[in-house]
mmCIF file of C-alpha atoms in Angstrom:
data_model
loop_
_atom_site.group_PDB
_atom_site.id
_atom_site.type_symbol
_atom_site.label_atom_id
_atom_site.label_comp_id
_atom_site.label_asym_id
_atom_site.label_seq_id
_atom_site.Cartn_x
_atom_site.Cartn_y
_atom_site.Cartn_z
ATOM 1 C CA MET B 1 97.551 156.531 79.952
ATOM 2 C CA ALA B 2 97.030 152.733 80.235
ATOM 3 C CA LYS B 3 99.476 150.693 82.353
ATOM 4 C CA LYS B 4 101.856 148.604 80.219
ATOM 5 C CA ALA B 5 102.468 144.961 81.024
ATOM 6 C CA LEU B 6 104.909 142.631 79.393
ATOM 7 C CA ILE B 7 104.176 138.848 79.343
ATOM 8 C CA THR B 8 106.698 136.219 78.228
ATOM 9 C CA GLY B 9 104.921 132.931 77.325
ATOM 10 C CA ILE B 10 101.768 134.848 76.237
ATOM 11 C CA THR B 11 100.874 132.174 73.689
ATOM 12 C CA GLY B 12 100.565 129.519 76.416
ATOM 13 C CA GLN B 13 97.605 128.582 78.586
ATOM 14 C CA ASP B 14 98.396 131.016 81.395
ATOM 15 C CA GLY B 15 99.651 133.782 79.056
ATOM 16 C CA SER B 16 96.424 133.902 77.156
ATOM 17 C CA TYR B 17 94.228 134.003 80.248
ATOM 18 C CA LEU B 18 96.551 136.665 81.866
ATOM 19 C CA ALA B 19 96.331 138.794 78.653
ATOM 20 C CA GLU B 20 92.550 138.669 78.793
ATOM 21 C CA LEU B 21 92.479 139.606 82.499
ATOM 22 C CA LEU B 22 94.837 142.534 82.042
ATOM 23 C CA LEU B 23 93.059 143.809 78.881
ATOM 24 C CA GLY B 24 89.822 143.663 80.896
ATOM 25 C CA LYS B 25 91.463 145.927 83.450
ATOM 26 C CA GLY B 26 92.484 148.488 80.890
ATOM 27 C CA TYR B 27 96.158 147.572 80.527
ATOM 28 C CA GLU B 28 98.256 147.843 77.361
ATOM 29 C CA VAL B 29 99.568 144.255 76.986
ATOM 30 C CA HIS B 30 102.821 143.369 75.266
ATOM 31 C CA GLY B 31 103.702 139.766 74.649
ATOM 32 C CA VAL B 32 106.944 138.063 73.680
ATOM 33 C CA ILE B 33 106.642 135.304 71.061
ATOM 34 C CA ARG B 34 109.307 133.180 69.466
ATOM 35 C CA ARG B 35 109.900 133.097 65.739
ATOM 36 C CA ALA B 36 108.687 129.744 64.408
ATOM 37 C CA SER B 37 107.930 128.180 61.033
ATOM 38 C CA THR B 38 104.242 127.975 62.003
ATOM 39 C CA PHE B 39 102.048 130.409 63.957
ATOM 40 C CA ASN B 40 101.583 129.368 67.576
ATOM 41 C CA THR B 41 99.078 132.050 68.563
ATOM 42 C CA GLY B 42 95.940 129.902 68.529
ATOM 43 C CA ARG B 43 95.072 130.626 72.128
ATOM 44 C CA LEU B 44 95.093 134.364 71.475
ATOM 45 C CA GLU B 45 92.609 134.141 68.594
ATOM 46 C CA GLN B 46 89.835 134.089 71.187
ATOM 47 C CA ILE B 47 90.950 137.602 72.219
ATOM 48 C CA TYR B 48 90.980 138.841 68.685
ATOM 49 C CA ASP B 49 87.579 137.311 67.982
ATOM 50 C CA ASP B 50 85.982 139.100 70.930
ATOM 51 C CA PRO B 51 84.991 142.660 69.904
ATOM 52 C CA HIS B 52 84.962 143.763 73.657
ATOM 53 C CA SER B 53 88.407 142.327 74.489
ATOM 54 C CA GLY B 54 90.392 145.444 74.041
ATOM 55 C CA LYS B 55 92.590 143.621 71.398
ATOM 56 C CA SER B 56 93.690 146.990 70.060
ATOM 57 C CA ARG B 57 95.753 147.337 73.206
ATOM 58 C CA MET B 58 97.630 144.006 72.686
ATOM 59 C CA PHE B 59 100.938 143.939 70.892
ATOM 60 C CA LEU B 60 103.151 140.942 70.124
ATOM 61 C CA HIS B 61 106.949 141.139 69.715
ATOM 62 C CA TYR B 62 109.429 138.578 68.533
ATOM 63 C CA GLY B 63 111.841 137.654 71.223
ATOM 64 C CA ASP B 64 113.335 134.684 73.148
ATOM 65 C CA LEU B 65 114.639 134.058 76.684
ATOM 66 C CA SER B 66 117.839 132.871 75.157
ATOM 67 C CA ASP B 67 118.593 136.367 73.696
ATOM 68 C CA ALA B 68 119.506 138.755 76.480
ATOM 69 C CA SER B 69 120.264 141.843 74.317
ATOM 70 C CA ALA B 70 116.895 141.559 72.537
ATOM 71 C CA LEU B 71 115.130 141.327 75.893
ATOM 72 C CA ALA B 72 116.916 144.492 77.117
ATOM 73 C CA ARG B 73 115.997 146.425 74.002
ATOM 74 C CA LEU B 74 112.418 145.315 74.208
ATOM 75 C CA ILE B 75 111.993 146.253 77.835
ATOM 76 C CA GLY B 76 113.765 149.595 77.262
ATOM 77 C CA ARG B 77 111.431 150.391 74.452
ATOM 78 C CA ILE B 78 108.154 149.312 76.089
ATOM 79 C CA GLN B 79 108.864 150.519 79.660
ATOM 80 C CA PRO B 80 106.381 148.150 81.206
ATOM 81 C CA VAL B 81 105.210 148.755 84.847
ATOM 82 C CA GLU B 82 104.668 144.979 85.259
ATOM 83 C CA VAL B 83 106.553 141.997 83.796
ATOM 84 C CA TYR B 84 105.164 138.438 84.003
ATOM 85 C CA ASN B 85 107.713 135.714 83.198
ATOM 86 C CA LEU B 86 105.588 132.726 82.186
ATOM 87 C CA ALA B 87 107.886 131.383 79.477
ATOM 88 C CA ALA B 88 109.577 127.990 80.057
ATOM 89 C CA GLN B 89 110.144 124.603 78.658
ATOM 90 C CA SER B 90 107.375 123.482 80.983
ATOM 91 C CA HIS B 91 106.781 119.778 80.174
ATOM 92 C CA VAL B 92 108.289 117.720 82.964
ATOM 93 C CA ARG B 93 108.727 114.457 80.956
ATOM 94 C CA VAL B 94 110.377 116.357 78.088
ATOM 95 C CA SER B 95 112.837 117.951 80.522
ATOM 96 C CA PHE B 96 114.413 114.511 81.055
ATOM 97 C CA ASP B 97 114.992 114.251 77.258
ATOM 98 C CA SER B 98 116.205 117.853 76.886
ATOM 99 C CA PRO B 99 117.695 118.819 80.181
ATOM 100 C CA GLU B 100 120.266 121.367 78.812
ATOM 101 C CA TYR B 101 117.578 123.249 76.748
ATOM 102 C CA THR B 102 115.161 123.168 79.739
ATOM 103 C CA VAL B 103 117.757 124.730 82.075
ATOM 104 C CA ASP B 104 118.847 127.342 79.470
ATOM 105 C CA ILE B 105 115.262 128.631 78.999
ATOM 106 C CA THR B 106 113.614 127.897 82.309
ATOM 107 C CA ALA B 107 116.511 128.836 84.587
ATOM 108 C CA THR B 108 119.073 130.983 82.763
ATOM 109 C CA GLY B 109 116.284 132.694 80.805
ATOM 110 C CA THR B 110 114.998 134.154 84.080
ATOM 111 C CA VAL B 111 118.449 135.579 84.919
ATOM 112 C CA ARG B 112 118.545 137.144 81.419
ATOM 113 C CA LEU B 113 115.254 138.740 81.920
ATOM 114 C CA LEU B 114 116.099 140.048 85.393
ATOM 115 C CA GLU B 115 119.346 141.409 84.132
ATOM 116 C CA ALA B 116 117.596 143.149 81.226
ATOM 117 C CA ILE B 117 115.281 144.836 83.716
ATOM 118 C CA ARG B 118 118.196 145.851 85.957
ATOM 119 C CA GLU B 119 120.286 147.215 83.112
ATOM 120 C CA THR B 120 117.476 149.376 81.710
ATOM 121 C CA GLY B 121 117.189 151.148 85.111
ATOM 122 C CA ILE B 122 113.392 150.960 85.107
ATOM 123 C CA GLN B 123 111.641 149.442 88.148
ATOM 124 C CA PRO B 124 108.753 147.303 86.953
ATOM 125 C CA ARG B 125 107.023 144.879 89.279
ATOM 126 C CA PHE B 126 108.099 141.329 88.389
ATOM 127 C CA TYR B 127 106.193 138.026 88.584
ATOM 128 C CA GLN B 128 107.974 134.699 88.256
ATOM 129 C CA ALA B 129 106.001 131.520 87.454
ATOM 130 C CA SER B 130 107.294 129.084 89.989
ATOM 131 C CA SER B 131 106.056 125.539 90.228
ATOM 132 C CA SER B 132 104.885 122.868 92.664
ATOM 133 C CA GLU B 133 107.297 120.556 90.899
ATOM 134 C CA MET B 134 109.993 122.274 93.061
ATOM 135 C CA PHE B 135 108.656 120.312 96.064
ATOM 136 C CA GLY B 136 109.124 116.969 94.206
ATOM 137 C CA LEU B 137 109.733 114.337 96.864
ATOM 138 C CA VAL B 138 107.665 116.175 99.336
ATOM 139 C CA ARG B 139 108.965 116.802 102.909
ATOM 140 C CA GLU B 140 105.534 117.569 104.343
ATOM 141 C CA VAL B 141 101.819 117.550 103.299
ATOM 142 C CA PRO B 142 100.342 119.964 102.511
ATOM 143 C CA GLN B 143 103.173 122.088 101.121
ATOM 144 C CA THR B 144 103.484 125.716 102.165
ATOM 145 C CA GLU B 145 105.814 128.611 101.371
ATOM 146 C CA ARG B 146 108.214 127.248 103.991
ATOM 147 C CA THR B 147 108.325 123.648 102.796
ATOM 148 C CA PRO B 148 111.861 122.679 101.680
ATOM 149 C CA PHE B 149 112.324 121.934 97.962
ATOM 150 C CA TYR B 150 113.351 118.496 96.643
ATOM 151 C CA PRO B 151 112.928 118.629 92.847
ATOM 152 C CA ARG B 152 112.692 115.353 90.913
ATOM 153 C CA SER B 153 113.223 116.527 87.319
ATOM 154 C CA PRO B 154 115.499 118.877 85.330
ATOM 155 C CA TYR B 155 112.386 121.100 85.055
ATOM 156 C CA GLY B 156 111.968 121.173 88.784
ATOM 157 C CA CYS B 157 115.613 121.920 89.325
ATOM 158 C CA ALA B 158 115.500 124.773 86.860
ATOM 159 C CA LYS B 159 112.428 126.214 88.589
ATOM 160 C CA VAL B 160 114.165 126.056 91.968
ATOM 161 C CA PHE B 161 117.064 128.099 90.513
ATOM 162 C CA SER B 162 114.633 130.647 89.106
ATOM 163 C CA TYR B 163 112.799 130.876 92.439
ATOM 164 C CA TRP B 164 115.955 131.681 94.386
ATOM 165 C CA ILE B 165 117.399 134.052 91.775
ATOM 166 C CA VAL B 166 114.149 136.083 92.003
ATOM 167 C CA VAL B 167 114.454 136.167 95.813
ATOM 168 C CA ASN B 168 118.065 137.256 95.380
ATOM 169 C CA TYR B 169 117.305 140.124 93.026
ATOM 170 C CA ARG B 170 114.537 141.259 95.360
ATOM 171 C CA GLU B 171 116.848 141.378 98.272
ATOM 172 C CA ALA B 172 119.980 142.568 96.456
ATOM 173 C CA TYR B 173 118.468 145.266 94.208
ATOM 174 C CA GLY B 174 115.149 146.137 95.913
ATOM 175 C CA LEU B 175 113.139 144.793 92.926
ATOM 176 C CA HIS B 176 109.408 144.344 93.518
ATOM 177 C CA ALA B 177 109.569 140.660 92.624
ATOM 178 C CA SER B 178 107.227 137.831 93.523
ATOM 179 C CA ASN B 179 107.214 133.986 93.028
ATOM 180 C CA GLY B 180 103.876 132.382 92.460
ATOM 181 C CA ILE B 181 104.286 128.777 93.410
ATOM 182 C CA LEU B 182 101.444 127.481 91.282
ATOM 183 C CA PHE B 183 100.240 123.926 91.664
ATOM 184 C CA ASN B 184 98.789 122.111 88.665
ATOM 185 C CA HIS B 185 96.278 124.312 86.935
ATOM 186 C CA GLU B 186 94.243 123.144 83.989
ATOM 187 C CA SER B 187 91.741 124.406 81.410
ATOM 188 C CA PRO B 188 90.457 123.849 77.906
ATOM 189 C CA ARG B 189 93.568 125.755 76.756
ATOM 190 C CA ARG B 190 95.971 123.219 78.355
ATOM 191 C CA GLY B 191 98.492 121.810 75.867
ATOM 192 C CA GLU B 192 97.491 118.478 74.396
ATOM 193 C CA THR B 193 100.613 116.706 75.641
ATOM 194 C CA PHE B 194 99.706 117.324 79.350
ATOM 195 C CA VAL B 195 97.896 114.432 80.947
ATOM 196 C CA THR B 196 94.561 116.212 81.888
ATOM 197 C CA ARG B 197 94.105 117.601 78.324
ATOM 198 C CA LYS B 198 95.280 114.306 76.842
ATOM 199 C CA ILE B 199 92.517 112.592 78.757
ATOM 200 C CA THR B 200 89.685 115.018 77.977
ATOM 201 C CA ARG B 201 90.664 115.215 74.268
ATOM 202 C CA ALA B 202 90.679 111.396 74.123
ATOM 203 C CA VAL B 203 87.252 111.240 75.780
ATOM 204 C CA ALA B 204 85.796 113.478 73.046
ATOM 205 C CA HIS B 205 87.412 111.375 70.240
ATOM 206 C CA ILE B 206 86.400 108.063 71.763
ATOM 207 C CA LYS B 207 82.855 109.215 72.285
ATOM 208 C CA ALA B 208 82.761 110.215 68.626
ATOM 209 C CA GLY B 209 84.197 106.924 67.494
ATOM 210 C CA LEU B 210 87.349 108.372 66.150
ATOM 211 C CA GLN B 211 89.679 106.758 68.738
ATOM 212 C CA ASP B 212 89.630 103.570 70.772
ATOM 213 C CA LYS B 213 92.692 103.577 72.997
ATOM 214 C CA LEU B 214 94.421 106.088 75.313
ATOM 215 C CA PHE B 215 97.952 105.350 76.387
ATOM 216 C CA LEU B 216 99.158 106.808 79.771
ATOM 217 C CA GLY B 217 101.885 106.291 82.283
ATOM 218 C CA ASN B 218 101.572 106.458 86.086
ATOM 219 C CA LEU B 219 97.903 106.539 87.141
ATOM 220 C CA ASP B 220 98.713 106.731 90.879
ATOM 221 C CA ALA B 221 100.414 110.119 90.808
ATOM 222 C CA LYS B 222 98.418 112.610 92.895
ATOM 223 C CA ARG B 223 98.135 116.251 92.094
ATOM 224 C CA ASP B 224 96.455 119.434 93.338
ATOM 225 C CA TRP B 225 94.432 120.510 90.286
ATOM 226 C CA GLY B 226 92.851 124.024 89.893
ATOM 227 C CA TYR B 227 91.408 126.144 87.132
ATOM 228 C CA ALA B 228 93.984 128.212 85.243
ATOM 229 C CA ARG B 229 91.620 131.105 84.579
ATOM 230 C CA GLU B 230 91.402 131.694 88.353
ATOM 231 C CA TYR B 231 95.153 131.271 88.919
ATOM 232 C CA VAL B 232 96.218 134.126 86.707
ATOM 233 C CA GLU B 233 94.235 136.477 88.903
ATOM 234 C CA ALA B 234 96.498 135.505 91.755
ATOM 235 C CA MET B 235 99.492 136.520 89.595
ATOM 236 C CA TRP B 236 98.018 139.967 89.101
ATOM 237 C CA LEU B 237 97.159 140.330 92.787
ATOM 238 C CA MET B 238 100.764 139.648 93.797
ATOM 239 C CA LEU B 239 101.964 142.672 91.837
ATOM 240 C CA GLN B 240 99.374 144.944 93.406
ATOM 241 C CA GLN B 241 100.918 144.468 96.905
ATOM 242 C CA ASP B 242 103.193 146.993 98.591
ATOM 243 C CA LYS B 243 106.197 144.678 98.332
ATOM 244 C CA GLY B 244 107.163 141.473 96.524
ATOM 245 C CA ASP B 245 106.643 138.106 98.264
ATOM 246 C CA ASP B 246 106.171 134.438 97.561
ATOM 247 C CA PHE B 247 102.830 132.613 97.495
ATOM 248 C CA VAL B 248 101.518 129.046 97.078
ATOM 249 C CA ILE B 249 98.489 129.030 94.763
ATOM 250 C CA ALA B 250 96.556 125.729 95.083
ATOM 251 C CA THR B 251 93.307 124.137 96.148
ATOM 252 C CA ASN B 252 94.431 122.116 99.175
ATOM 253 C CA GLU B 253 92.920 118.986 97.600
ATOM 254 C CA THR B 254 94.625 116.105 95.899
ATOM 255 C CA HIS B 255 93.410 113.674 93.240
ATOM 256 C CA SER B 256 95.117 110.944 91.335
ATOM 257 C CA VAL B 257 95.421 110.631 87.560
ATOM 258 C CA ARG B 258 93.125 107.648 87.929
ATOM 259 C CA GLU B 259 90.425 109.772 89.633
ATOM 260 C CA PHE B 260 90.684 112.295 86.774
ATOM 261 C CA LEU B 261 90.247 109.439 84.257
ATOM 262 C CA GLU B 262 87.271 108.199 86.108
ATOM 263 C CA ALA B 263 85.562 111.564 86.388
ATOM 264 C CA ALA B 264 86.160 112.508 82.676
ATOM 265 C CA PHE B 265 85.090 109.140 81.181
ATOM 266 C CA SER B 266 82.055 108.661 83.416
ATOM 267 C CA TYR B 267 80.836 112.206 82.658
ATOM 268 C CA ALA B 268 80.807 111.200 78.983
ATOM 269 C CA GLY B 269 79.075 107.909 79.728
ATOM 270 C CA LEU B 270 82.222 105.839 79.084
ATOM 271 C CA ASP B 271 84.143 103.127 80.958
ATOM 272 C CA TRP B 272 87.775 104.239 81.092
ATOM 273 C CA GLN B 273 89.031 100.664 81.790
ATOM 274 C CA LYS B 274 87.869 99.572 78.313
ATOM 275 C CA HIS B 275 89.982 102.263 76.578
ATOM 276 C CA VAL B 276 93.026 103.072 78.694
ATOM 277 C CA GLU B 277 96.342 101.141 78.445
ATOM 278 C CA ILE B 278 99.547 101.716 80.319
ATOM 279 C CA ASP B 279 102.694 102.522 78.289
ATOM 280 C CA PRO B 280 105.996 102.426 80.222
ATOM 281 C CA ARG B 281 107.422 105.074 77.931
ATOM 282 C CA TYR B 282 105.274 107.627 79.713
ATOM 283 C CA TYR B 283 106.829 106.910 83.107
ATOM 284 C CA ARG B 284 109.243 109.504 84.449
ATOM 285 C CA PRO B 285 112.779 108.367 85.597
ATOM 286 C CA ALA B 286 111.945 109.926 88.963
ATOM 287 C CA GLU B 287 108.312 110.411 89.931
ATOM 288 C CA VAL B 288 106.550 113.051 92.002
ATOM 289 C CA ASP B 289 104.011 111.029 93.873
ATOM 290 C CA LEU B 290 101.954 113.527 95.839
ATOM 291 C CA LEU B 291 101.418 117.295 95.632
ATOM 292 C CA ARG B 292 98.878 119.276 97.722
ATOM 293 C CA GLY B 293 99.284 123.009 98.398
ATOM 294 C CA ASP B 294 98.194 125.120 101.329
ATOM 295 C CA TYR B 295 96.943 128.524 99.958
ATOM 296 C CA SER B 296 96.345 130.038 103.355
ATOM 297 C CA LYS B 297 98.817 132.889 102.896
ATOM 298 C CA ALA B 298 97.330 133.826 99.503
ATOM 299 C CA LYS B 299 93.885 133.922 101.044
ATOM 300 C CA GLN B 300 94.973 136.046 103.999
ATOM 301 C CA GLN B 301 97.223 138.545 102.132
ATOM 302 C CA LEU B 302 95.802 138.559 98.608
ATOM 303 C CA GLY B 303 92.218 137.689 99.280
ATOM 304 C CA TRP B 304 92.527 134.871 96.719
ATOM 305 C CA GLU B 305 90.990 131.439 96.979
ATOM 306 C CA PRO B 306 90.036 128.773 94.345
ATOM 307 C CA LYS B 307 86.394 128.614 93.321
ATOM 308 C CA THR B 308 86.127 125.864 90.764
ATOM 309 C CA LYS B 309 85.987 122.322 92.218
ATOM 310 C CA PHE B 310 87.770 119.371 90.780
ATOM 311 C CA ALA B 311 84.726 117.651 89.332
ATOM 312 C CA ASP B 312 83.527 120.917 87.758
ATOM 313 C CA LEU B 313 86.967 121.525 86.231
ATOM 314 C CA VAL B 314 86.900 118.040 84.600
ATOM 315 C CA LYS B 315 83.415 118.784 83.132
ATOM 316 C CA ILE B 316 84.580 122.175 81.749
ATOM 317 C CA MET B 317 87.465 120.469 79.964
ATOM 318 C CA VAL B 318 85.418 117.566 78.580
ATOM 319 C CA ASP B 319 82.638 119.866 77.357
ATOM 320 C CA ALA B 320 85.217 122.092 75.679
ATOM 321 C CA ASP B 321 86.920 119.198 73.871
ATOM 322 C CA VAL B 322 83.595 117.766 72.739
ATOM 323 C CA GLU B 323 82.587 121.122 71.424
ATOM 324 C CA LEU B 324 85.991 121.687 69.738
ATOM 325 C CA LEU B 325 85.692 118.334 67.960
ATOM 326 C CA ARG B 326 82.152 119.095 66.877
ATOM 327 C CA ARG B 327 83.231 122.438 65.341
ATOM 328 C CA HIS B 328 86.158 120.744 63.676
ATOM 329 C CA ARG B 329 83.918 118.101 62.057
ATOM 330 C CA GLU B 330 81.538 120.727 60.827
ATOM 331 C CA GLY B 331 84.431 122.520 59.189
ATOM 332 C CA GLN B 332 84.297 125.628 61.377
ATOM 333 C CA ILE B 333 87.888 125.261 62.619
ATOM 334 C CA ARG B 334 91.031 123.307 61.947
ATOM 335 C CA VAL B 335 92.401 121.275 64.800
ATOM 336 C CA SER B 336 95.607 119.285 65.129
ATOM 337 C CA SER B 337 95.503 115.540 65.060
#
């Protein structure tokens, strides 16, 4: 019988890549999706379109991290051996505008899920999507599993709570629970409001003559950017260990938003300075200036390390957005404006 895994946030970038990975390993994959007035399963369509994906072993269930009783019923019915909590209000800038909602889903939602697991009496292995935003105003460079947290946003604060409640349940109840402290990880499936995807999508539209200007905020922020498809493998590896633990997943390199701009525009034969304008509305009230993660522990204990370099990641994303626009213009797909 196939192993069963439950993924919250399955419709997101990481959720879709993780679903593909688990299906490829023979899992039966269950995903939690919120009821909405429009379908938001676009990233999963690639799985359904692939005849070799194992899509017959993927099941979607309506649920929400704000509904504890529904979570408990769902876990009790599915009886998963692995649970991956990827759901969150994950946009840092939005968390300043909606702090209460961000905390309810990103922090309290984790408690609801852990309690649902505890109350059902089953003992699945649990993965929590932690974030480099927890380091915020960094105390040392690079950041490791022992670097103190100093979050600089409601999102970062909520993630710090989730991190420690997972550690608490691991120690208090013996739950096989792990925190993956993932640094920025991007891909063609990244949401269009995130800066990297915003840039590569704009490059495709500017190159096609459909757009002239791109408005951004702080170009000096430095981030550790990796490839999301590789990062979900680290999630799976954590739950294959003998006991739960916490791991930094990163590249140990840092690049500024300006460097990402330069790489993306130059790859498409464009001069970014002719098209990019700064809009103060995109500045955060408190900025995270520099993130760079040391993945040594993950390499030693999990055998994981990043493979895709920064410049290659930028090219992958630009090529994908150029192709997406081409298909849209030829009427093959519908894409949001």
